[in-house]
């Protein structure tokens, strides 16, 4: 397939009242230019706000202070993007189409003044045939209708409901977080956020290709290849498909391959391809993420003496090239958490303990997401994660993310783009979701890293939030199992167009048994009261086998705060007014400056968490931010180690989250500018494949030393427990740590609110001396900041966070 990029874009904008008053015609370039509206240059891919910044219409730093609120003034603006493009005649590519990688969101598309298409989904590509449009230069106009205006024509069903800022997100297929979330600002935007191209296609081509593992045994695998062939040939036997895949080892030598050749008897090709001694794809920490280079060719069938030679490739007509990982994925789950419960993944038959991070938009403006993606994934890899959960409030990621995850063994849990709401499931929405689902599944299903589809984020429990209770007794709570979008439409799409991966309708998933009994599900989001991180909720009441969300606030560093909060507002820490200051509120993602507005709770919450650990929040911003980061670091360390110590009752934790999508007060462990908070370093220590940890003190005052291993072999370990303050050795020993398990190897009597250093050396020499700190018990009257830092420094465990 050949393509040409459509460039040279310009735009103008105005409101409905202006169009009606002037009776303007915006379907042609001449009509737009003669309107008298200001014409500005547009960047494609891009977003309206970014173009307005370039044109000097918005502040250069839209994230500083309360500048982001200016974007609300754009929400009723119609935008017209226009340009000229050339349609070529290419002899061997007679079929052409106009392709939009992403239009945000509702649009009318005109070529030479004629309406050729309409869109109302920003999340998927859109394609329009250019059949009947002659070669040469043509005008192209895209009218983007503001979603806030478009949504007014629809009435929400009685049962449909969302948060204050996100009601319209239930009616329009647009990334929910763009309406305003506790982690993202409100930036409804508009624009051509992915490339616009003219595609030229061959008459004989492969239009769809899906390769998956049908069966994997010890020394043999069987792959299933499904193709859709478009052709002008009358007799399909004149066409042959040839497939070859090769895997190269670290030296570049081919150590495994497969090939297959088949003459066509149908345009829907289904091939079973044996692979002897396959090299399997594994997640990080469990083996190499092996990828085969695969070529699928459509060829002419070889003729000899006017007779077809079946199953022999001839001259190539079309080719599809991609990388493929051979692996099998299973999800074993029960409805309820408890003694007999479970929720865990198997890859190639092996149970995997998940250490992961939630993945949110890496930037406020969708056109910039890909440019920040690899930065975020490098952090994921470095910190020791083997999974990301692509959260359902986001736009869908691109192959930039999936290719990187394939190559690095990072599993992907993919939510469909719905979040925190009761969506209408009328005929219109069911149709939109079905079209979107098919597009998304076909786009990502060839990626080995993708291990789970999830219908949405928290929509099941949102019904219970509305009724004042998540689990337990409910009054008039809608049953999420009646949700046609996730129980019928998306479930059917995933089965029909993938079929090789597990699917759950929601996260957390409240199936009929959970809803009927009111008991806790096997997989859950552990937010709770967000009080002391070693409180009753986190230690005792959170019984989920798998946590797909949990987190704790950490204030950005003073250096980072100075980049987006003015000096005047930054100084308000001293008089305690940061909880009501407009700049602090806005960067808590409250899109109003009212201290009672949604998400205004975040700064007070952060302050309470500081006070819980240290007894009192200080007046100076330096100490305040450092205390907050210590609080977050200790909390995240505890959450992760609590789950790892509980292996295999616990089977995974996906914490919130690796990096911010804009400058804000948040749970992220790396801020939008790339500065690592203290929690980043604590998490990295706690996510080592082999680690010694301490459980919480028992009633008798003893603390267990636990060897937690994700290694495939038993390993001998020499260990020492030291009082981090005095340097006194408390315990020394040697033990055998069991493979892929969590085992108590020793115990010692611990002082309350005390810091101990754990050091160890693994007997096989594969690990250097490592260290970890353990902070025991409750905090009594509060920690002393200076004492804590000096103790950690003395023990060699302190890492100065970025920006201090």
mmCIF file of N, CA, C and O in Angstrom, residues 78-166:
data_model
loop_
_atom_site.group_PDB
_atom_site.id
_atom_site.type_symbol
_atom_site.label_atom_id
_atom_site.label_comp_id
_atom_site.label_asym_id
_atom_site.label_seq_id
_atom_site.Cartn_x
_atom_site.Cartn_y
_atom_site.Cartn_z
ATOM 1 N N UNK A 78 -16.849 26.087 16.828
ATOM 2 C CA UNK A 78 -16.739 25.248 15.642
ATOM 3 C C UNK A 78 -15.379 25.535 14.993
ATOM 4 O O UNK A 78 -14.935 26.684 14.966
ATOM 5 N N UNK A 79 -14.752 24.515 14.485
ATOM 6 C CA UNK A 79 -13.436 24.670 13.870
ATOM 7 C C UNK A 79 -13.483 24.081 12.464
ATOM 8 O O UNK A 79 -14.015 22.974 12.254
ATOM 9 N N UNK A 80 -12.930 24.814 11.512
ATOM 10 C CA UNK A 80 -12.837 24.327 10.140
ATOM 11 C C UNK A 80 -11.363 24.189 9.756
ATOM 12 O O UNK A 80 -10.599 25.167 9.778
ATOM 13 N N UNK A 81 -10.969 22.967 9.457
ATOM 14 C CA UNK A 81 -9.626 22.700 8.937
ATOM 15 C C UNK A 81 -9.739 22.533 7.425
ATOM 16 O O UNK A 81 -10.675 21.881 6.936
ATOM 17 N N UNK A 82 -8.807 23.120 6.687
ATOM 18 C CA UNK A 82 -8.922 23.017 5.230
ATOM 19 C C UNK A 82 -7.550 23.006 4.571
ATOM 20 O O UNK A 82 -6.560 23.527 5.114
ATOM 21 N N UNK A 83 -7.515 22.396 3.414
ATOM 22 C CA UNK A 83 -6.280 22.292 2.634
ATOM 23 C C UNK A 83 -6.631 21.827 1.235
ATOM 24 O O UNK A 83 -7.812 21.638 0.890
ATOM 25 N N UNK A 84 -5.604 21.620 0.424
ATOM 26 C CA UNK A 84 -5.751 21.002 -0.896
ATOM 27 C C UNK A 84 -4.901 19.745 -0.932
ATOM 28 O O UNK A 84 -3.853 19.671 -0.274
ATOM 29 N N UNK A 85 -5.355 18.749 -1.653
ATOM 30 C CA UNK A 85 -4.559 17.541 -1.824
ATOM 31 C C UNK A 85 -4.650 17.065 -3.261
ATOM 32 O O UNK A 85 -5.613 17.363 -3.981
ATOM 33 N N UNK A 86 -3.652 16.317 -3.664
ATOM 34 C CA UNK A 86 -3.617 15.784 -5.022
ATOM 35 C C UNK A 86 -3.943 14.306 -5.007
ATOM 36 O O UNK A 86 -3.360 13.534 -4.239
ATOM 37 N N UNK A 87 -4.875 13.916 -5.858
ATOM 38 C CA UNK A 87 -5.195 12.503 -6.054
ATOM 39 C C UNK A 87 -4.479 12.026 -7.301
ATOM 40 O O UNK A 87 -4.705 12.541 -8.394
ATOM 41 N N UNK A 88 -3.605 11.081 -7.121
ATOM 42 C CA UNK A 88 -2.783 10.590 -8.222
ATOM 43 C C UNK A 88 -3.410 9.370 -8.894
ATOM 44 O O UNK A 88 -4.286 8.708 -8.331
ATOM 45 N N UNK A 89 -2.910 9.078 -10.077
ATOM 46 C CA UNK A 89 -3.250 7.830 -10.762
ATOM 47 C C UNK A 89 -2.038 6.923 -10.683
ATOM 48 O O UNK A 89 -0.971 7.235 -11.208
ATOM 49 N N UNK A 90 -2.193 5.796 -9.966
ATOM 50 C CA UNK A 90 -1.107 4.819 -9.824
ATOM 51 C C UNK A 90 -1.592 3.520 -10.444
ATOM 52 O O UNK A 90 -2.566 2.916 -9.993
ATOM 53 N N UNK A 91 -0.909 3.111 -11.496
ATOM 54 C CA UNK A 91 -1.410 2.048 -12.361
ATOM 55 C C UNK A 91 -1.724 0.761 -11.611
ATOM 56 O O UNK A 91 -2.768 0.142 -11.842
ATOM 57 N N UNK A 92 -0.827 0.333 -10.714
ATOM 58 C CA UNK A 92 -1.055 -0.950 -10.044
ATOM 59 C C UNK A 92 -1.758 -0.792 -8.695
ATOM 60 O O UNK A 92 -1.838 -1.747 -7.916
ATOM 61 N N UNK A 93 -2.272 0.405 -8.427
ATOM 62 C CA UNK A 93 -3.020 0.649 -7.183
ATOM 63 C C UNK A 93 -4.280 1.441 -7.515
ATOM 64 O O UNK A 93 -4.362 2.648 -7.294
ATOM 65 N N UNK A 94 -5.278 0.745 -8.016
ATOM 66 C CA UNK A 94 -6.455 1.441 -8.549
ATOM 67 C C UNK A 94 -7.447 1.913 -7.489
ATOM 68 O O UNK A 94 -8.364 2.665 -7.809
ATOM 69 N N UNK A 95 -7.278 1.452 -6.250
ATOM 70 C CA UNK A 95 -8.243 1.812 -5.211
ATOM 71 C C UNK A 95 -7.635 2.840 -4.264
ATOM 72 O O UNK A 95 -6.561 2.626 -3.710
ATOM 73 N N UNK A 96 -8.331 3.931 -4.075
ATOM 74 C CA UNK A 96 -7.821 4.994 -3.210
ATOM 75 C C UNK A 96 -8.866 5.387 -2.186
ATOM 76 O O UNK A 96 -10.077 5.257 -2.409
ATOM 77 N N UNK A 97 -8.380 5.861 -1.044
ATOM 78 C CA UNK A 97 -9.288 6.302 0.018
ATOM 79 C C UNK A 97 -8.619 7.401 0.824
ATOM 80 O O UNK A 97 -7.389 7.516 0.864
ATOM 81 N N UNK A 98 -9.449 8.209 1.462
ATOM 82 C CA UNK A 98 -8.977 9.266 2.347
ATOM 83 C C UNK A 98 -9.066 8.738 3.770
ATOM 84 O O UNK A 98 -10.137 8.317 4.228
ATOM 85 N N UNK A 99 -7.946 8.734 4.488
ATOM 86 C CA UNK A 99 -7.874 8.100 5.806
ATOM 87 C C UNK A 99 -7.509 9.114 6.879
ATOM 88 O O UNK A 99 -6.512 9.835 6.745
ATOM 89 N N UNK A 100 -8.303 9.140 7.929
ATOM 90 C CA UNK A 100 -8.050 9.981 9.092
ATOM 91 C C UNK A 100 -7.664 9.063 10.243
ATOM 92 O O UNK A 100 -8.480 8.269 10.712
ATOM 93 N N UNK A 101 -6.428 9.187 10.706
ATOM 94 C CA UNK A 101 -6.008 8.347 11.822
ATOM 95 C C UNK A 101 -6.769 8.646 13.087
ATOM 96 O O UNK A 101 -6.997 7.755 13.916
ATOM 97 N N UNK A 102 -7.182 9.910 13.254
ATOM 98 C CA UNK A 102 -7.973 10.295 14.416
ATOM 99 C C UNK A 102 -8.516 11.695 14.256
ATOM 100 O O UNK A 102 -7.754 12.632 13.999
ATOM 101 N N UNK A 103 -9.827 11.835 14.378
ATOM 102 C CA UNK A 103 -10.484 13.143 14.329
ATOM 103 C C UNK A 103 -11.133 13.390 15.679
ATOM 104 O O UNK A 103 -11.899 12.557 16.173
ATOM 105 N N UNK A 104 -10.857 14.503 16.273
ATOM 106 C CA UNK A 104 -11.400 14.823 17.590
ATOM 107 C C UNK A 104 -12.456 15.922 17.429
ATOM 108 O O UNK A 104 -12.116 17.100 17.306
ATOM 109 N N UNK A 105 -13.745 15.524 17.453
ATOM 110 C CA UNK A 105 -14.343 14.206 17.550
ATOM 111 C C UNK A 105 -15.438 14.095 16.492
ATOM 112 O O UNK A 105 -15.430 13.238 15.656
ATOM 113 N N UNK A 106 -16.430 15.012 16.597
ATOM 114 C CA UNK A 106 -17.556 15.012 15.670
ATOM 115 C C UNK A 106 -17.196 15.885 14.478
ATOM 116 O O UNK A 106 -16.776 17.030 14.638
ATOM 117 N N UNK A 107 -17.355 15.338 13.267
ATOM 118 C CA UNK A 107 -16.921 16.112 12.104
ATOM 119 C C UNK A 107 -17.750 15.810 10.873
ATOM 120 O O UNK A 107 -18.342 14.729 10.735
ATOM 121 N N UNK A 108 -17.768 16.815 9.987
ATOM 122 C CA UNK A 108 -18.295 16.667 8.622
ATOM 123 C C UNK A 108 -17.117 16.879 7.676
ATOM 124 O O UNK A 108 -16.324 17.807 7.864
ATOM 125 N N UNK A 109 -17.017 16.031 6.666
ATOM 126 C CA UNK A 109 -15.866 16.067 5.759
ATOM 127 C C UNK A 109 -16.362 16.367 4.344
ATOM 128 O O UNK A 109 -17.262 15.676 3.829
ATOM 129 N N UNK A 110 -15.756 17.407 3.760
ATOM 130 C CA UNK A 110 -16.164 17.848 2.418
ATOM 131 C C UNK A 110 -14.979 17.775 1.463
ATOM 132 O O UNK A 110 -13.860 18.167 1.803
ATOM 133 N N UNK A 111 -15.228 17.265 0.277
ATOM 134 C CA UNK A 111 -14.269 17.347 -0.822
ATOM 135 C C UNK A 111 -14.925 18.141 -1.944
ATOM 136 O O UNK A 111 -16.023 17.784 -2.411
ATOM 137 N N UNK A 112 -14.280 19.231 -2.330
ATOM 138 C CA UNK A 112 -14.792 20.107 -3.389
ATOM 139 C C UNK A 112 -16.236 20.538 -3.114
ATOM 140 O O UNK A 112 -17.084 20.590 -4.014
ATOM 141 N N UNK A 113 -16.516 20.815 -1.827
ATOM 142 C CA UNK A 113 -17.833 21.306 -1.437
ATOM 143 C C UNK A 113 -18.885 20.242 -1.233
ATOM 144 O O UNK A 113 -20.015 20.552 -0.840
ATOM 145 N N UNK A 114 -18.551 18.986 -1.464
ATOM 146 C CA UNK A 114 -19.519 17.901 -1.347
ATOM 147 C C UNK A 114 -19.242 17.106 -0.069
ATOM 148 O O UNK A 114 -18.118 16.705 0.200
ATOM 149 N N UNK A 115 -20.301 16.880 0.712
ATOM 150 C CA UNK A 115 -20.164 16.101 1.941
ATOM 151 C C UNK A 115 -19.891 14.640 1.601
ATOM 152 O O UNK A 115 -20.690 13.989 0.921
ATOM 153 N N UNK A 116 -18.755 14.113 2.060
ATOM 154 C CA UNK A 116 -18.429 12.707 1.771
ATOM 155 C C UNK A 116 -18.416 11.832 3.015
ATOM 156 O O UNK A 116 -18.338 10.608 2.920
ATOM 157 N N UNK A 117 -18.483 12.462 4.207
ATOM 158 C CA UNK A 117 -18.434 11.622 5.390
ATOM 159 C C UNK A 117 -18.744 12.384 6.665
ATOM 160 O O UNK A 117 -18.696 13.625 6.715
ATOM 161 N N UNK A 118 -19.070 11.620 7.703
ATOM 162 C CA UNK A 118 -19.378 12.154 9.023
ATOM 163 C C UNK A 118 -18.742 11.244 10.060
ATOM 164 O O UNK A 118 -18.719 10.017 9.895
ATOM 165 N N UNK A 119 -18.185 11.820 11.130
ATOM 166 C CA UNK A 119 -17.599 11.016 12.201
ATOM 167 C C UNK A 119 -18.120 11.477 13.550
ATOM 168 O O UNK A 119 -18.457 12.650 13.727
ATOM 169 N N UNK A 120 -18.181 10.551 14.511
ATOM 170 C CA UNK A 120 -18.506 10.911 15.886
ATOM 171 C C UNK A 120 -17.768 10.007 16.873
ATOM 172 O O UNK A 120 -18.294 9.639 17.920
ATOM 173 N N UNK A 121 -16.534 9.667 16.527
ATOM 174 C CA UNK A 121 -15.707 8.858 17.425
ATOM 175 C C UNK A 121 -14.248 9.257 17.240
ATOM 176 O O UNK A 121 -13.675 9.048 16.173
ATOM 177 N N UNK A 122 -13.640 9.846 18.270
ATOM 178 C CA UNK A 122 -12.242 10.278 18.169
ATOM 179 C C UNK A 122 -11.276 9.114 18.341
ATOM 180 O O UNK A 122 -10.087 9.248 18.082
ATOM 181 N N UNK A 123 -11.772 7.956 18.813
ATOM 182 C CA UNK A 123 -10.904 6.905 19.326
ATOM 183 C C UNK A 123 -10.433 5.924 18.271
ATOM 184 O O UNK A 123 -9.555 5.093 18.548
ATOM 185 N N UNK A 124 -10.992 5.982 17.069
ATOM 186 C CA UNK A 124 -10.651 5.017 16.023
ATOM 187 C C UNK A 124 -10.416 5.745 14.695
ATOM 188 O O UNK A 124 -10.860 6.884 14.515
ATOM 189 N N UNK A 125 -9.727 5.089 13.758
ATOM 190 C CA UNK A 125 -9.527 5.705 12.440
ATOM 191 C C UNK A 125 -10.826 5.735 11.638
ATOM 192 O O UNK A 125 -11.763 4.973 11.907
ATOM 193 N N UNK A 126 -10.846 6.603 10.635
ATOM 194 C CA UNK A 126 -11.991 6.697 9.727
ATOM 195 C C UNK A 126 -11.470 6.736 8.296
ATOM 196 O O UNK A 126 -10.484 7.411 7.998
ATOM 197 N N UNK A 127 -12.151 6.021 7.421
ATOM 198 C CA UNK A 127 -11.702 5.892 6.035
ATOM 199 C C UNK A 127 -12.880 6.130 5.097
ATOM 200 O O UNK A 127 -13.990 5.636 5.327
ATOM 201 N N UNK A 128 -12.616 6.896 4.014
ATOM 202 C CA UNK A 128 -13.658 7.223 3.040
ATOM 203 C C UNK A 128 -13.137 6.971 1.639
ATOM 204 O O UNK A 128 -12.059 7.452 1.267
ATOM 205 N N UNK A 129 -13.906 6.210 0.879
ATOM 206 C CA UNK A 129 -13.505 5.876 -0.488
ATOM 207 C C UNK A 129 -13.471 7.130 -1.364
ATOM 208 O O UNK A 129 -14.327 8.019 -1.238
ATOM 209 N N UNK A 130 -12.467 7.177 -2.237
ATOM 210 C CA UNK A 130 -12.362 8.275 -3.201
ATOM 211 C C UNK A 130 -12.818 7.842 -4.592
ATOM 212 O O UNK A 130 -12.517 8.500 -5.592
ATOM 213 N N UNK A 131 -13.543 6.747 -4.651
ATOM 214 C CA UNK A 131 -14.063 6.273 -5.931
ATOM 215 C C UNK A 131 -14.977 7.341 -6.538
ATOM 216 O O UNK A 131 -15.818 7.926 -5.864
ATOM 217 N N UNK A 132 -14.784 7.614 -7.801
ATOM 218 C CA UNK A 132 -15.587 8.615 -8.499
ATOM 219 C C UNK A 132 -15.010 10.009 -8.445
ATOM 220 O O UNK A 132 -15.540 10.926 -9.079
ATOM 221 N N UNK A 133 -13.953 10.189 -7.688
ATOM 222 C CA UNK A 133 -13.275 11.487 -7.622
ATOM 223 C C UNK A 133 -12.051 11.429 -8.535
ATOM 224 O O UNK A 133 -11.186 10.558 -8.383
ATOM 225 N N UNK A 134 -12.000 12.309 -9.489
ATOM 226 C CA UNK A 134 -10.970 12.239 -10.522
ATOM 227 C C UNK A 134 -9.593 12.628 -10.033
ATOM 228 O O UNK A 134 -9.425 13.265 -8.985
ATOM 229 N N UNK A 135 -8.601 12.265 -10.816
ATOM 230 C CA UNK A 135 -7.219 12.633 -10.501
ATOM 231 C C UNK A 135 -7.054 14.144 -10.576
ATOM 232 O O UNK A 135 -7.767 14.840 -11.307
ATOM 233 N N UNK A 136 -6.102 14.653 -9.790
ATOM 234 C CA UNK A 136 -5.820 16.086 -9.788
ATOM 235 C C UNK A 136 -5.945 16.682 -8.400
ATOM 236 O O UNK A 136 -6.017 15.979 -7.391
ATOM 237 N N UNK A 137 -5.985 18.001 -8.341
ATOM 238 C CA UNK A 137 -6.036 18.724 -7.078
ATOM 239 C C UNK A 137 -7.491 18.858 -6.603
ATOM 240 O O UNK A 137 -8.392 19.090 -7.417
ATOM 241 N N UNK A 138 -7.653 18.739 -5.288
ATOM 242 C CA UNK A 138 -8.997 18.826 -4.707
ATOM 243 C C UNK A 138 -8.947 19.597 -3.399
ATOM 244 O O UNK A 138 -7.933 19.604 -2.699
ATOM 245 N N UNK A 139 -10.071 20.242 -3.085
ATOM 246 C CA UNK A 139 -10.206 20.923 -1.802
ATOM 247 C C UNK A 139 -10.711 19.942 -0.750
ATOM 248 O O UNK A 139 -11.579 19.107 -1.028
ATOM 249 N N UNK A 140 -10.190 20.081 0.430
ATOM 250 C CA UNK A 140 -10.617 19.231 1.552
ATOM 251 C C UNK A 140 -10.933 20.133 2.744
ATOM 252 O O UNK A 140 -10.093 20.932 3.173
ATOM 253 N N UNK A 141 -12.147 20.021 3.260
ATOM 254 C CA UNK A 141 -12.590 20.794 4.421
ATOM 255 C C UNK A 141 -13.115 19.830 5.477
ATOM 256 O O UNK A 141 -13.920 18.942 5.178
ATOM 257 N N UNK A 142 -12.646 19.997 6.698
ATOM 258 C CA UNK A 142 -13.143 19.200 7.826
ATOM 259 C C UNK A 142 -13.744 20.158 8.846
ATOM 260 O O UNK A 142 -13.049 20.998 9.418
ATOM 261 N N UNK A 143 -15.043 20.042 9.026
ATOM 262 C CA UNK A 143 -15.750 20.861 10.003
ATOM 263 C C UNK A 143 -15.850 20.065 11.299
ATOM 264 O O UNK A 143 -16.540 19.043 11.366
ATOM 265 N N UNK A 144 -15.164 20.525 12.346
ATOM 266 C CA UNK A 144 -15.222 19.863 13.656
ATOM 267 C C UNK A 144 -16.278 20.559 14.501
ATOM 268 O O UNK A 144 -16.160 21.750 14.814
ATOM 269 N N UNK A 145 -17.301 19.813 14.845
ATOM 270 C CA UNK A 145 -18.417 20.329 15.632
ATOM 271 C C UNK A 145 -18.090 20.150 17.114
ATOM 272 O O UNK A 145 -17.673 19.064 17.530
ATOM 273 N N UNK A 146 -18.226 21.175 17.944
ATOM 274 C CA UNK A 146 -17.874 21.024 19.363
ATOM 275 C C UNK A 146 -18.719 19.950 20.040
ATOM 276 O O UNK A 146 -19.948 19.929 19.891
ATOM 277 N N UNK A 147 -18.056 19.066 20.779
ATOM 278 C CA UNK A 147 -18.784 17.953 21.396
ATOM 279 C C UNK A 147 -19.795 18.444 22.416
ATOM 280 O O UNK A 147 -20.855 17.829 22.602
ATOM 281 N N UNK A 148 -19.493 19.558 23.088
ATOM 282 C CA UNK A 148 -20.434 20.064 24.096
ATOM 283 C C UNK A 148 -21.727 20.547 23.450
ATOM 284 O O UNK A 148 -22.789 20.526 24.075
ATOM 285 N N UNK A 149 -21.630 20.991 22.201
ATOM 286 C CA UNK A 149 -22.827 21.403 21.455
ATOM 287 C C UNK A 149 -23.519 20.184 20.874
ATOM 288 O O UNK A 149 -24.748 20.037 20.960
ATOM 289 N N UNK A 150 -22.749 19.288 20.300
ATOM 290 C CA UNK A 150 -23.316 18.089 19.661
ATOM 291 C C UNK A 150 -24.099 17.236 20.660
ATOM 292 O O UNK A 150 -25.161 16.695 20.331
ATOM 293 N N UNK A 151 -23.579 17.128 21.892
ATOM 294 C CA UNK A 151 -24.200 16.242 22.876
ATOM 295 C C UNK A 151 -25.562 16.737 23.342
ATOM 296 O O UNK A 151 -26.355 15.967 23.897
ATOM 297 N N UNK A 152 -25.876 18.014 23.090
ATOM 298 C CA UNK A 152 -27.117 18.594 23.605
ATOM 299 C C UNK A 152 -28.365 17.978 22.980
ATOM 300 O O UNK A 152 -29.455 18.047 23.555
ATOM 301 N N UNK A 153 -28.222 17.374 21.825
ATOM 302 C CA UNK A 153 -29.391 16.803 21.152
ATOM 303 C C UNK A 153 -29.843 15.493 21.776
ATOM 304 O O UNK A 153 -30.936 14.998 21.483
ATOM 305 N N UNK A 154 -28.999 14.900 22.643
ATOM 306 C CA UNK A 154 -29.315 13.592 23.218
ATOM 307 C C UNK A 154 -29.772 13.742 24.668
ATOM 308 O O UNK A 154 -29.249 14.573 25.411
ATOM 309 N N UNK A 155 -30.724 12.923 25.049
ATOM 310 C CA UNK A 155 -31.183 12.883 26.437
ATOM 311 C C UNK A 155 -30.652 11.615 27.086
ATOM 312 O O UNK A 155 -30.815 10.515 26.548
ATOM 313 N N UNK A 156 -30.023 11.784 28.247
ATOM 314 C CA UNK A 156 -29.503 10.619 28.954
ATOM 315 C C UNK A 156 -30.649 9.767 29.481
ATOM 316 O O UNK A 156 -31.645 10.287 30.003
ATOM 317 N N UNK A 157 -30.497 8.457 29.354
ATOM 318 C CA UNK A 157 -31.460 7.550 29.962
ATOM 319 C C UNK A 157 -31.491 7.783 31.471
ATOM 320 O O UNK A 157 -30.533 8.281 32.066
ATOM 321 N N UNK A 158 -32.587 7.427 32.086
ATOM 322 C CA UNK A 158 -32.739 7.635 33.526
ATOM 323 C C UNK A 158 -31.611 6.978 34.308
ATOM 324 O O UNK A 158 -31.092 7.531 35.275
ATOM 325 N N UNK A 159 -31.199 5.784 33.888
ATOM 326 C CA UNK A 159 -30.172 5.055 34.640
ATOM 327 C C UNK A 159 -28.765 5.594 34.386
ATOM 328 O O UNK A 159 -27.836 5.305 35.138
ATOM 329 N N UNK A 160 -28.587 6.375 33.304
ATOM 330 C CA UNK A 160 -27.247 6.829 32.922
ATOM 331 C C UNK A 160 -26.815 7.995 33.806
ATOM 332 O O UNK A 160 -27.589 8.917 34.077
ATOM 333 N N UNK A 161 -25.540 7.939 34.203
ATOM 334 C CA UNK A 161 -25.071 8.930 35.178
ATOM 335 C C UNK A 161 -23.559 8.894 35.232
ATOM 336 O O UNK A 161 -22.942 7.836 35.071
ATOM 337 N N UNK A 162 -22.936 10.058 35.455
ATOM 338 C CA UNK A 162 -21.486 10.131 35.579
ATOM 339 C C UNK A 162 -21.138 11.250 36.564
ATOM 340 O O UNK A 162 -22.002 11.776 37.267
ATOM 341 N N UNK A 163 -19.855 11.618 36.592
ATOM 342 C CA UNK A 163 -19.423 12.694 37.478
ATOM 343 C C UNK A 163 -19.792 14.051 36.885
ATOM 344 O O UNK A 163 -20.212 14.147 35.734
ATOM 345 N N UNK A 164 -19.619 15.100 37.668
ATOM 346 C CA UNK A 164 -20.081 16.433 37.276
ATOM 347 C C UNK A 164 -19.542 16.858 35.919
ATOM 348 O O UNK A 164 -20.279 17.344 35.072
ATOM 349 N N UNK A 165 -18.240 16.678 35.702
ATOM 350 C CA UNK A 165 -17.620 17.163 34.476
ATOM 351 C C UNK A 165 -17.825 16.216 33.295
ATOM 352 O O UNK A 165 -17.558 16.602 32.155
ATOM 353 N N UNK A 166 -18.253 14.980 33.557
ATOM 354 C CA UNK A 166 -18.160 13.951 32.522
ATOM 355 C C UNK A 166 -19.503 13.445 32.010
ATOM 356 O O UNK A 166 -19.555 12.421 31.330
#
